[in-house]
Amino acid sequence: MTTETVTELDAVIIGAGFSGLYMNHRLRDQLGLEVVVFEGGDNVGGTWYWNRYPGARCDSESYMYCFAFDRQLMQDWEWSGKYPEQPEILRYLDHVADRFDLRRNVRFRTRVTSARFDEATERWVVRTDHGDEVTARYLITGIGCLSTGQIPNFAGRDSFTGEAYHTGSWPHEGVDFAGKRVGVIGTGSSGVQSIPVIARQAEHLHVFQRTPQYMIPARHGTVDKAVLDKVKLDYDAIFDRARHSVGGFPYDVPTRSALSVDDAERQAIFEQTWQEGGFRFVFGSFSDLRTNLASSEAAAEFIRAKIRETVHDPEVAEKLTPRDHPFGSKRTLIDTDYFETYNRDDVTLVDICTDPIAEITPTGIRTTSGEHYELDIIVYATGFDAMTGSFNRIDIEGRGGQKLKDKWAAGPVTYLGLGSAGFPNLFMITGPGSPSVLTNMPIAIEQHVDWITDAIRHLDDHGIATIEPTAEAEADWGRHVNELAAPTMFMHADSWYLGANIPGKPRVFMPYVGGMGTYRTRCEEVVANGYEGFALGVAAPALAD
Ligand code: NA7
């Protein structure tokens, strides 16, 4: 497209990750719409295109971290690991793009800078950083929940003369840590996955930890072919269970409270799910680890004991032990050899809760006590402006010139996480207010894409020009999301779920905590009730010449 080109489209999709790829397939190939996808990267993959740090891996088991919309695709693809590693996920998405010919209408290396709803034509006017301008009836965001990285504004940050990287924007050619003094700031999922791998390569690794974390061992390994073959035979049933589950996983969900059994049985159940590894500890042990403080504390104590058993130096073990927030209040981390890494002589833990980072210097990091750590490489594993950051990067303007950013100044306001009042025909895939990050993402993404596709088909079939949430429905939904979150552990930590990791961001719990199955049912009811909570606008009569 040249700068001057104006193209009239049916739909613009932003992003070519899991969401954008599947949305493109549904709208372009199944509804036959004229679609363009804008993607900032030079290939498909989204989150998995950018997050290439060492050890990057998904915490969902591989057989569940994939599309289910095409049965043959599910049968043909062979995962090699129990958990899919980043290069393999990218290969998978590449394969999907090839298989369904999903690249031909993607404009790569192109970011959408603004999108304005033109009330006269009832079309979105979309502009990009290449100067493109297109108009479309529908605007669909597949921009990810964790795709706008944040590097804290430490004093002297830009004075560092060594190499500096953010985990979410990793160089494609990789980073050579051999013989280097490396500092990793941050111990969320990205830090915890990368730290053991970097430790094995670097001359010395300093880990700058502000908050100790609860972790469950992944028990990662190669995939058991026999298990995978068995799963493939039963795929439909497995996915059906996952679709109607709380977390988007097909696990048996216990109904027992951690307090309903005696201590010996409780420990045995924790131990069993700990040995199985991954999210089974959270979803497969007891029903109330994230809703009952005493149950959460029992899980926390179990993990604290594991840390003491694993880490040889008791002082280091104590620094690594989380005590300031309940288990289940932050994203539960899944690790491989994380605590074991601190038994290495070439790894040092720096507790920046008691001795915060004062400044980044040209040659390293100085903490408030005056201690200076000489470094060749700094890795910022400092997370993302989650859920709303990627919306705020685009100048989105709805009816009456209202900016989405302004509307969301006190926190995101959506109906079902699918749309926002005053922004007609704007659909969000896994937007704030939907289960999204609290679930196995492909399950949530497919549900949203299917729902949006059905809505667009409904509009087209009935000659309806616009759909948008009513202010009342979205206010009710917002209240509901908050009410569900209020009694959970999630409200007891400074997490990115609450926006607490970004200075000045409003403290609002953003995802829907009620579970994927419940949410799906609600979305189906909305449709069955004639798109309840949405205002449907009849097409304006064509103007006479
Ligand atoms: P996270 O989970 O937000 O972790 C970021 C880490 O960086 C965390 O340990 C933070 O400490 C730390 N951090 C952030 N800002 C600072 C400052 N200013 N000073 C010191 N330390 C800081 O991001 P990830 O990339 O690891 O994971 C994001 C999600 O991606 C993950 O949950 C999965 O869903 C996939 P804190 O805990 O805030 O004290």
Coordinates of C-alpha atoms and ligand atoms in Angstrom, one line a residue:
M1 CA 0.0 0.0 0.0
T2 CA 1.3 3.5 -0.8
T3 CA 0.9 6.4 1.5
E4 CA -1.9 7.9 -0.6
T5 CA -3.9 4.6 -0.9
V6 CA -7.3 4.6 0.7
T7 CA -8.8 1.1 0.9
E8 CA -12.3 0.3 1.8
L9 CA -12.4 -2.9 3.8
D10 CA -14.9 -5.0 5.7
A11 CA -12.6 -5.5 8.7
V12 CA -9.3 -4.5 10.1
I13 CA -7.6 -6.9 12.5
I14 CA -4.7 -5.6 14.6
G15 CA -2.1 -8.2 15.4
A16 CA -1.1 -11.6 13.9
G17 CA -0.7 -13.7 17.0
F18 CA -3.1 -16.5 18.0
S19 CA -6.0 -14.1 18.0
G20 CA -5.4 -12.3 14.7
L21 CA -4.6 -15.4 12.8
Y22 CA -7.7 -17.2 13.8
M23 CA -9.9 -14.1 13.4
N24 CA -8.5 -13.6 9.9
H25 CA -9.3 -17.2 9.0
R26 CA -12.9 -16.9 10.2
L27 CA -13.7 -13.5 8.7
R28 CA -11.8 -13.9 5.4
D29 CA -12.2 -17.5 4.6
Q30 CA -15.5 -18.4 6.3
L31 CA -17.5 -15.1 6.1
G32 CA -15.8 -14.1 2.8
L33 CA -15.0 -10.6 4.1
E34 CA -12.4 -8.2 2.8
V35 CA -9.9 -8.2 5.6
V36 CA -6.5 -6.6 6.3
V37 CA -4.4 -7.6 9.3
F38 CA -1.8 -5.1 10.5
E39 CA 1.2 -6.6 12.4
G40 CA 4.2 -4.8 13.9
G41 CA 6.5 -7.8 13.6
D42 CA 7.9 -9.1 10.4
N43 CA 6.2 -12.4 10.8
V44 CA 3.3 -14.0 12.6
G45 CA 3.4 -15.0 16.3
G46 CA 2.5 -12.0 18.4
T47 CA 3.6 -12.6 22.0
W48 CA 5.7 -15.6 20.8
Y49 CA 7.4 -13.5 18.1
W50 CA 8.7 -11.0 20.6
N51 CA 9.3 -13.0 23.7
R52 CA 12.4 -15.0 22.6
Y53 CA 14.4 -14.8 25.9
P54 CA 16.3 -17.9 26.9
G55 CA 14.0 -20.4 28.5
A56 CA 10.8 -18.8 27.2
R57 CA 8.1 -21.3 27.3
C58 CA 4.3 -21.6 27.8
D59 CA 3.0 -22.8 31.2
S60 CA 0.1 -24.6 29.6
E61 CA 0.8 -28.2 28.5
S62 CA 1.5 -28.4 24.8
Y63 CA -1.5 -30.5 23.8
M64 CA -3.8 -27.8 25.2
Y65 CA -1.9 -24.8 23.9
C66 CA -3.1 -24.8 20.4
F67 CA -6.0 -24.2 18.1
A68 CA -8.9 -26.6 18.2
F69 CA -10.9 -25.2 15.3
D70 CA -9.5 -27.7 12.8
R71 CA -9.5 -31.3 13.7
Q72 CA -6.9 -32.3 11.1
L73 CA -4.6 -29.6 12.3
M74 CA -4.8 -31.0 15.8
Q75 CA -4.1 -34.5 14.5
D76 CA -1.2 -33.6 12.3
W77 CA 0.8 -31.4 14.6
E78 CA 3.3 -33.2 16.9
W79 CA 4.6 -31.4 20.0
S80 CA 8.0 -32.4 21.2
G81 CA 7.9 -31.0 24.7
K82 CA 5.5 -31.5 27.6
Y83 CA 5.3 -27.7 27.7
P84 CA 5.7 -25.9 24.4
E85 CA 8.9 -23.8 24.2
Q86 CA 8.9 -20.5 22.4
P87 CA 10.6 -21.7 19.2
E88 CA 8.2 -24.5 18.9
I89 CA 5.1 -22.3 19.4
L90 CA 6.4 -20.0 16.7
R91 CA 6.9 -22.9 14.4
Y92 CA 3.4 -24.0 15.1
L93 CA 1.9 -20.6 14.3
D94 CA 4.1 -20.4 11.2
H95 CA 2.6 -23.8 10.2
V96 CA -0.9 -22.6 10.9
A97 CA -0.3 -19.4 8.8
D98 CA 1.0 -21.5 5.9
R99 CA -1.6 -24.2 6.1
F100 CA -4.5 -21.7 6.0
D101 CA -2.7 -19.2 3.8
L102 CA -3.0 -16.5 6.5
R103 CA -0.1 -14.3 5.5
R104 CA -1.3 -12.9 2.2
N105 CA -3.5 -10.2 3.7
V106 CA -1.2 -9.3 6.6
R107 CA 0.8 -6.1 6.4
F108 CA 3.9 -6.9 8.4
R109 CA 6.2 -4.3 10.1
T110 CA 3.1 -2.0 10.2
R111 CA 1.6 -0.6 13.4
V112 CA -1.8 0.9 13.7
T113 CA -1.4 4.3 15.2
S114 CA -4.9 5.5 15.2
A115 CA -8.5 4.4 14.6
R116 CA -11.4 6.8 14.5
F117 CA -15.0 5.9 14.1
D118 CA -16.6 8.1 11.5
E119 CA -20.2 8.6 12.6
A120 CA -21.3 9.8 9.1
T121 CA -20.2 6.7 7.3
E122 CA -20.3 4.3 10.3
R123 CA -16.8 3.1 9.4
W124 CA -13.5 3.0 11.2
V125 CA -10.8 5.1 9.7
V126 CA -7.5 3.3 10.5
R127 CA -4.1 4.8 10.1
T128 CA -0.7 3.2 10.4
D129 CA 2.9 4.2 11.0
H130 CA 3.5 3.8 7.3
G131 CA 1.0 6.5 6.5
D132 CA -1.6 4.0 5.2
E133 CA -5.2 4.9 5.7
V134 CA -8.0 2.4 5.3
T135 CA -11.6 2.3 6.3
A136 CA -13.4 -0.7 7.6
R137 CA -16.8 -1.6 9.0
Y138 CA -15.3 -3.6 11.8
L139 CA -12.2 -3.1 13.9
I140 CA -10.9 -6.1 15.8
T141 CA -8.0 -6.0 18.3
G142 CA -5.8 -9.0 18.6
I143 CA -3.1 -7.1 20.4
G144 CA -2.4 -9.4 23.2
C145 CA -2.7 -8.9 27.0
L146 CA 1.0 -8.7 27.7
S147 CA 2.6 -7.1 24.7
T148 CA 3.6 -3.6 25.9
G149 CA 6.8 -4.0 27.8
Q150 CA 7.8 -1.8 30.7
I151 CA 11.3 -0.9 31.8
P152 CA 11.1 1.1 35.0
N153 CA 12.5 4.6 34.9
F154 CA 15.5 4.0 37.1
A155 CA 17.8 6.9 37.5
G156 CA 20.6 6.8 35.1
R157 CA 18.9 4.0 33.1
D158 CA 20.2 5.2 29.7
S159 CA 23.7 5.8 30.9
F160 CA 24.5 2.0 31.0
T161 CA 27.3 1.3 28.4
G162 CA 26.8 -2.4 28.4
E163 CA 24.1 -4.4 26.6
A164 CA 20.5 -4.0 27.9
Y165 CA 17.5 -6.0 26.9
H166 CA 13.8 -6.4 27.9
T167 CA 12.6 -10.0 27.9
G168 CA 9.5 -9.0 25.8
S169 CA 11.5 -7.6 23.0
W170 CA 14.4 -9.9 22.7
P171 CA 17.0 -9.8 19.8
H172 CA 16.2 -12.4 17.2
E173 CA 19.8 -13.3 16.8
G174 CA 20.0 -14.2 20.6
V175 CA 22.4 -12.9 23.2
D176 CA 25.8 -14.3 24.0
F177 CA 26.1 -14.5 27.8
A178 CA 29.4 -16.5 27.8
G179 CA 32.0 -14.8 30.0
K180 CA 29.7 -12.0 30.9
R181 CA 28.6 -10.5 34.2
V182 CA 24.8 -10.4 33.9
G183 CA 22.2 -8.7 36.0
V184 CA 18.5 -9.8 35.8
I185 CA 16.0 -7.4 37.3
G186 CA 12.6 -9.1 38.0
T187 CA 11.4 -12.5 39.1
G188 CA 8.0 -12.8 37.4
S189 CA 7.4 -15.6 34.9
S190 CA 10.0 -14.2 32.4
G191 CA 12.7 -13.8 35.0
V192 CA 12.0 -17.2 36.5
Q193 CA 12.2 -18.9 33.2
S194 CA 15.3 -17.1 32.0
I195 CA 17.4 -17.0 35.2
P196 CA 18.3 -20.8 35.3
V197 CA 19.3 -20.7 31.6
I198 CA 21.3 -17.5 31.8
A199 CA 23.0 -18.8 34.9
R200 CA 24.3 -21.8 33.0
Q201 CA 25.9 -19.5 30.4
A202 CA 27.1 -16.4 32.2
E203 CA 30.3 -15.9 34.1
H204 CA 28.3 -14.5 37.0
L205 CA 24.6 -13.8 37.4
H206 CA 23.1 -11.3 39.9
V207 CA 19.4 -11.6 40.3
F208 CA 17.7 -8.4 41.6
Q209 CA 14.6 -9.5 43.4
R210 CA 11.9 -7.1 44.7
T211 CA 9.3 -9.7 45.7
P212 CA 9.9 -13.4 46.4
Q213 CA 7.5 -15.6 44.6
Y214 CA 5.6 -18.9 45.0
M215 CA 6.5 -21.4 42.3
I216 CA 5.5 -24.8 41.2
P217 CA 7.9 -27.1 39.4
A218 CA 7.0 -27.6 35.7
R219 CA 8.3 -31.1 35.5
H220 CA 9.1 -30.2 31.9
G221 CA 10.5 -32.9 29.6
T222 CA 9.9 -34.4 26.2
V223 CA 6.4 -35.3 25.5
D224 CA 5.3 -38.9 26.0
K225 CA 4.3 -40.0 22.5
A226 CA 1.9 -42.6 23.9
V227 CA 0.2 -40.0 26.1
L228 CA -0.1 -37.6 23.1
D229 CA -1.5 -40.3 20.9
K230 CA -4.1 -41.2 23.5
V231 CA -5.0 -37.5 23.9
K232 CA -5.5 -37.2 20.1
L233 CA -8.0 -40.0 20.1
D234 CA -10.0 -38.1 22.7
Y235 CA -9.4 -34.6 21.6
D236 CA -13.0 -33.5 21.2
A237 CA -13.9 -34.5 24.7
I238 CA -10.8 -33.0 26.2
F239 CA -11.3 -29.7 24.5
D240 CA -15.0 -29.7 25.4
R241 CA -14.0 -30.1 29.1
A242 CA -11.4 -27.4 28.8
R243 CA -13.9 -25.0 27.2
H244 CA -16.3 -25.4 30.1
S245 CA -13.7 -25.4 32.8
V246 CA -12.6 -22.6 35.1
G247 CA -9.1 -22.2 33.8
G248 CA -9.3 -23.6 30.3
F249 CA -7.7 -26.9 31.2
P250 CA -9.3 -30.3 31.0
Y251 CA -8.2 -31.3 34.5
D252 CA -10.5 -32.9 37.0
V253 CA -11.5 -30.1 39.3
P254 CA -11.8 -30.9 42.9
T255 CA -14.7 -29.6 44.9
R256 CA -13.0 -30.2 48.3
S257 CA -11.6 -27.3 50.4
A258 CA -8.1 -27.6 51.6
L259 CA -9.6 -27.3 55.1
S260 CA -11.9 -30.2 54.6
V261 CA -9.2 -32.8 55.1
D262 CA -6.7 -33.4 58.0
D263 CA -3.1 -32.2 57.7
A264 CA -1.6 -35.5 56.6
E265 CA -4.1 -35.8 53.7
R266 CA -3.7 -32.2 52.8
Q267 CA 0.1 -32.6 52.6
A268 CA -0.3 -35.8 50.6
I269 CA -2.5 -34.1 48.0
F270 CA -0.2 -31.1 47.8
E271 CA 2.7 -33.4 47.3
Q272 CA 1.0 -35.5 44.6
T273 CA 0.0 -32.4 42.5
W274 CA 3.5 -30.9 43.2
Q275 CA 5.0 -34.0 41.7
E276 CA 2.7 -33.9 38.7
G277 CA 3.9 -30.4 38.2
G278 CA 2.6 -27.2 36.7
F279 CA -0.9 -25.8 37.2
R280 CA -2.3 -29.1 38.6
F281 CA -1.1 -27.8 42.0
V282 CA -3.5 -24.9 41.6
F283 CA -6.4 -26.4 39.7
G284 CA -6.2 -30.1 40.7
S285 CA -5.5 -30.1 44.5
F286 CA -8.2 -28.1 46.3
S287 CA -11.1 -25.8 45.2
D288 CA -10.3 -22.8 47.4
L289 CA -6.6 -22.0 47.2
R290 CA -7.5 -18.7 45.6
T291 CA -10.6 -17.9 47.5
N292 CA -9.9 -18.9 51.1
L293 CA -7.0 -17.3 53.0
A294 CA -6.4 -20.2 55.3
S295 CA -6.3 -22.6 52.4
S296 CA -4.0 -20.3 50.5
E297 CA -1.8 -20.1 53.5
A298 CA -1.6 -23.9 53.7
A299 CA -0.4 -24.0 50.1
A300 CA 2.0 -21.2 50.9
E301 CA 3.5 -23.1 53.8
F302 CA 3.9 -26.2 51.7
I303 CA 5.9 -24.2 49.1
R304 CA 8.0 -22.4 51.7
A305 CA 9.1 -25.8 53.1
K306 CA 10.1 -26.8 49.6
I307 CA 12.2 -23.7 49.2
R308 CA 14.0 -24.4 52.5
E309 CA 14.6 -28.0 51.3
T310 CA 16.0 -27.0 48.0
V311 CA 18.1 -23.9 48.7
H312 CA 21.3 -24.9 50.6
D313 CA 22.1 -21.5 52.2
P314 CA 19.4 -20.7 54.8
E315 CA 19.8 -17.0 54.4
V316 CA 19.3 -17.1 50.7
A317 CA 16.4 -19.5 51.2
E318 CA 14.8 -17.0 53.5
K319 CA 15.2 -14.1 51.0
L320 CA 13.6 -16.3 48.4
T321 CA 10.6 -17.1 50.6
P322 CA 7.4 -15.2 49.9
R323 CA 5.6 -13.9 53.0
D324 CA 4.2 -10.6 52.1
H325 CA 1.4 -11.8 49.8
P326 CA -0.9 -14.9 49.9
F327 CA -0.4 -17.8 47.5
G328 CA -2.6 -17.3 44.5
S329 CA -2.7 -13.5 44.7
K330 CA -0.1 -13.1 41.9
R331 CA 0.2 -15.1 38.7
T332 CA 1.4 -18.6 40.0
L333 CA 4.8 -19.2 38.5
I334 CA 5.8 -22.5 37.0
D335 CA 9.6 -23.1 37.1
T336 CA 12.4 -25.4 36.1
D337 CA 15.4 -25.5 38.4
Y338 CA 14.7 -22.0 39.7
F339 CA 15.5 -22.4 43.3
E340 CA 18.3 -24.9 42.6
T341 CA 20.0 -22.1 40.6
Y342 CA 20.7 -20.3 43.8
N343 CA 23.0 -23.2 44.9
R344 CA 25.4 -22.2 42.2
D345 CA 28.6 -20.3 43.2
D346 CA 28.2 -18.1 40.2
V347 CA 24.7 -16.8 41.1
T348 CA 24.0 -14.1 43.7
L349 CA 20.6 -13.0 44.9
V350 CA 20.3 -9.3 45.6
D351 CA 17.3 -8.3 47.7
I352 CA 16.1 -5.0 46.3
C353 CA 13.1 -4.9 48.6
T354 CA 15.4 -4.1 51.6
D355 CA 18.1 -2.4 49.5
P356 CA 16.3 -0.9 46.4
I357 CA 18.0 0.0 43.2
A358 CA 19.2 3.6 43.5
E359 CA 20.5 4.0 40.0
I360 CA 21.8 2.4 36.9
T361 CA 25.4 3.5 36.3
P362 CA 27.5 3.3 33.1
T363 CA 29.0 0.0 34.4
G364 CA 26.2 -1.6 36.5
I365 CA 23.6 -1.2 39.2
R366 CA 24.0 0.7 42.5
T367 CA 21.6 0.0 45.3
T368 CA 20.6 2.4 48.0
S369 CA 23.1 1.0 50.5
G370 CA 25.9 2.2 48.1
E371 CA 26.7 -1.3 46.9
H372 CA 27.7 -1.3 43.2
Y373 CA 27.3 -4.4 41.0
E374 CA 29.6 -4.3 37.9
L375 CA 27.7 -5.7 34.9
D376 CA 28.2 -6.3 31.2
I377 CA 24.6 -7.1 30.5
I378 CA 21.3 -6.0 32.1
V379 CA 18.2 -8.0 31.5
Y380 CA 15.0 -6.3 32.3
A381 CA 12.5 -9.0 33.2
T382 CA 10.3 -6.2 34.5
G383 CA 7.0 -7.1 32.9
F384 CA 4.3 -5.3 30.9
D385 CA 1.7 -2.6 30.9
A386 CA -0.8 -5.4 31.0
M387 CA -4.2 -5.6 29.3
T388 CA -4.6 -1.9 28.6
G389 CA -1.1 -0.8 27.6
S390 CA -1.5 -2.0 24.0
F391 CA -4.8 -0.2 23.7
N392 CA -3.4 3.0 25.0
R393 CA -0.6 2.9 22.4
I394 CA -3.3 3.3 19.7
D395 CA -5.2 6.6 19.4
I396 CA -8.7 5.0 19.4
E397 CA -11.6 7.5 19.0
G398 CA -15.3 6.5 19.2
R399 CA -18.5 8.4 19.0
G400 CA -18.5 12.2 19.7
G401 CA -14.7 12.2 19.5
Q402 CA -14.3 10.3 22.7
K403 CA -10.9 8.7 23.2
L404 CA -10.8 5.1 24.6
K405 CA -7.8 6.2 26.6
D406 CA -9.8 8.9 28.3
K407 CA -12.7 6.7 28.8
W408 CA -10.4 4.2 30.5
A409 CA -8.5 6.7 32.5
A410 CA -9.8 5.3 35.8
G411 CA -9.5 1.7 34.5
P412 CA -10.9 -0.3 31.6
V413 CA -14.6 -0.3 31.1
T414 CA -16.0 -3.0 28.8
Y415 CA -19.0 -5.3 28.4
L416 CA -17.8 -8.9 28.5
G417 CA -14.3 -7.7 27.6
L418 CA -15.6 -7.7 24.0
G419 CA -16.5 -4.1 23.4
S420 CA -17.0 -0.7 25.0
A421 CA -19.9 1.7 24.8
G422 CA -19.4 4.5 22.4
F423 CA -17.1 2.4 20.2
P424 CA -19.4 0.8 17.7
N425 CA -18.1 -2.3 15.8
L426 CA -14.9 -2.4 17.8
F427 CA -14.4 -5.9 19.0
M428 CA -11.6 -6.9 21.5
I429 CA -10.2 -10.4 21.5
T430 CA -9.5 -11.2 25.2
G431 CA -10.0 -7.6 26.3
P432 CA -10.1 -6.5 29.9
G433 CA -13.2 -7.8 31.7
S434 CA -12.9 -11.2 30.0
P435 CA -11.3 -14.4 31.4
S436 CA -8.2 -14.0 29.2
V437 CA -5.0 -14.1 31.3
L438 CA -6.6 -16.3 33.9
T439 CA -7.2 -19.1 31.4
N440 CA -5.3 -21.2 28.9
M441 CA -5.3 -18.4 26.3
P442 CA -6.1 -20.3 23.1
I443 CA -9.3 -21.5 24.6
A444 CA -10.3 -18.0 25.5
I445 CA -9.2 -16.7 22.1
E446 CA -11.2 -19.2 20.2
Q447 CA -14.3 -18.5 22.2
H448 CA -14.0 -14.7 21.5
V449 CA -13.2 -15.1 17.8
D450 CA -16.1 -17.5 17.3
W451 CA -18.5 -15.1 19.2
I452 CA -17.3 -12.1 17.2
T453 CA -17.7 -14.0 13.9
D454 CA -21.2 -15.0 14.8
A455 CA -22.0 -11.4 15.8
I456 CA -20.7 -10.1 12.5
R457 CA -22.7 -12.7 10.6
H458 CA -25.8 -11.7 12.5
L459 CA -25.3 -8.1 11.7
D460 CA -24.8 -8.8 8.0
D461 CA -27.7 -11.2 7.8
H462 CA -30.0 -8.7 9.4
G463 CA -28.8 -5.5 7.7
I464 CA -27.6 -4.1 11.0
A465 CA -25.0 -1.4 10.7
T466 CA -23.6 -1.2 14.2
I467 CA -23.3 -3.1 17.4
E468 CA -22.0 -1.6 20.7
P469 CA -22.5 -2.3 24.4
T470 CA -25.0 -0.1 26.2
A471 CA -23.6 2.0 29.0
E472 CA -25.9 0.2 31.4
A473 CA -24.8 -3.2 30.4
E474 CA -21.1 -2.4 30.7
A475 CA -21.6 -0.7 34.1
D476 CA -23.3 -3.8 35.3
W477 CA -20.6 -6.1 33.9
G478 CA -17.9 -3.9 35.5
R479 CA -19.6 -4.2 38.9
H480 CA -20.0 -8.0 38.4
V481 CA -16.3 -8.4 37.5
N482 CA -15.3 -6.4 40.6
E483 CA -17.7 -8.3 42.9
L484 CA -16.3 -11.6 41.8
A485 CA -12.7 -10.5 42.3
A486 CA -13.3 -8.9 45.7
P487 CA -13.3 -12.0 47.9
T488 CA -10.3 -13.6 46.1
M489 CA -6.6 -13.7 46.9
F490 CA -6.0 -11.6 43.8
M491 CA -6.9 -8.4 45.7
H492 CA -4.1 -9.0 48.2
A493 CA -1.0 -8.4 46.1
D494 CA 0.6 -5.7 43.9
S495 CA 0.2 -7.5 40.6
W496 CA -0.1 -6.6 37.0
Y497 CA -3.7 -8.0 37.1
L498 CA -4.4 -4.9 39.2
G499 CA -2.2 -2.6 37.2
A500 CA -0.1 -2.2 40.3
N501 CA 3.2 -2.7 38.5
I502 CA 2.9 0.5 36.5
P503 CA 3.4 3.8 38.4
G504 CA 0.2 5.9 38.2
K505 CA -1.9 3.2 36.6
P506 CA -5.4 2.9 38.3
R507 CA -5.7 0.0 40.7
V508 CA -8.5 -2.0 39.1
F509 CA -8.7 -5.8 38.8
M510 CA -8.9 -6.3 35.0
P511 CA -9.6 -9.9 34.1
Y512 CA -12.9 -11.8 34.7
V513 CA -12.4 -14.2 37.6
G514 CA -15.6 -16.3 37.2
G515 CA -14.1 -18.9 35.0
M516 CA -14.1 -19.8 31.3
G517 CA -17.2 -22.0 31.4
T518 CA -19.4 -19.6 33.2
Y519 CA -18.3 -16.8 31.0
R520 CA -18.9 -18.8 27.9
T521 CA -22.5 -19.6 29.1
R522 CA -23.0 -15.9 29.8
C523 CA -21.9 -15.0 26.2
E524 CA -24.3 -17.6 24.8
E525 CA -27.2 -16.2 26.8
V526 CA -26.5 -12.7 25.6
V527 CA -26.8 -14.0 22.0
A528 CA -29.9 -16.1 22.8
N529 CA -31.5 -13.0 24.3
G530 CA -31.0 -11.0 21.1
Y531 CA -27.6 -9.6 21.9
E532 CA -28.8 -8.5 25.3
G533 CA -26.8 -5.5 26.6
F534 CA -25.8 -4.4 23.1
A535 CA -27.4 -1.6 21.1
L536 CA -27.9 -2.7 17.5
G537 CA -28.1 0.2 15.0
V538 CA -30.0 0.0 11.8
A539 CA -28.1 1.0 8.7
A540 CA -28.5 4.6 7.7
P541 CA -30.4 5.1 4.5
A542 CA -28.1 5.8 1.5
L543 CA -27.8 9.4 0.7
A544 CA -29.3 10.5 -2.6
D545 CA -26.8 11.7 -5.2
Ligands
NA7_1 P1 5.9 -9.7 35.8 O1 5.2 -11.0 36.2 O2 5.1 -8.4 35.9 O3 7.2 -9.6 36.6 C1 8.0 -8.4 36.6 C2 9.1 -8.6 37.6 O4 9.8 -7.3 37.6 C3 8.6 -8.7 39.0 O5 9.5 -9.5 39.7 C4 8.6 -7.3 39.6 O6 8.7 -7.2 40.9 C5 9.8 -6.8 38.9 N1 9.8 -5.3 38.8 C6 8.9 -4.6 38.1 N2 9.1 -3.3 38.2 C7 10.2 -3.2 39.1 C8 10.9 -2.1 39.7 N3 10.6 -0.9 39.4 N4 11.9 -2.4 40.5 C9 12.3 -3.7 40.7 N5 11.6 -4.8 40.3 C10 10.6 -4.5 39.4 O7 6.4 -9.8 34.3 P2 6.8 -11.1 33.5 O8 7.3 -10.7 32.2 O9 7.8 -11.9 34.3 O10 5.6 -12.0 33.3 C11 4.4 -11.4 32.8 C12 3.4 -12.5 32.4 O11 3.8 -13.0 31.1 C13 3.3 -13.6 33.3 O12 2.5 -13.4 34.4 C14 2.7 -14.7 32.4 O13 1.3 -14.5 32.3 C15 3.3 -14.4 31.1 P3 7.4 -7.2 41.9 O14 6.9 -8.6 41.9 O15 6.4 -6.2 41.2 O16 7.9 -6.7 43.2

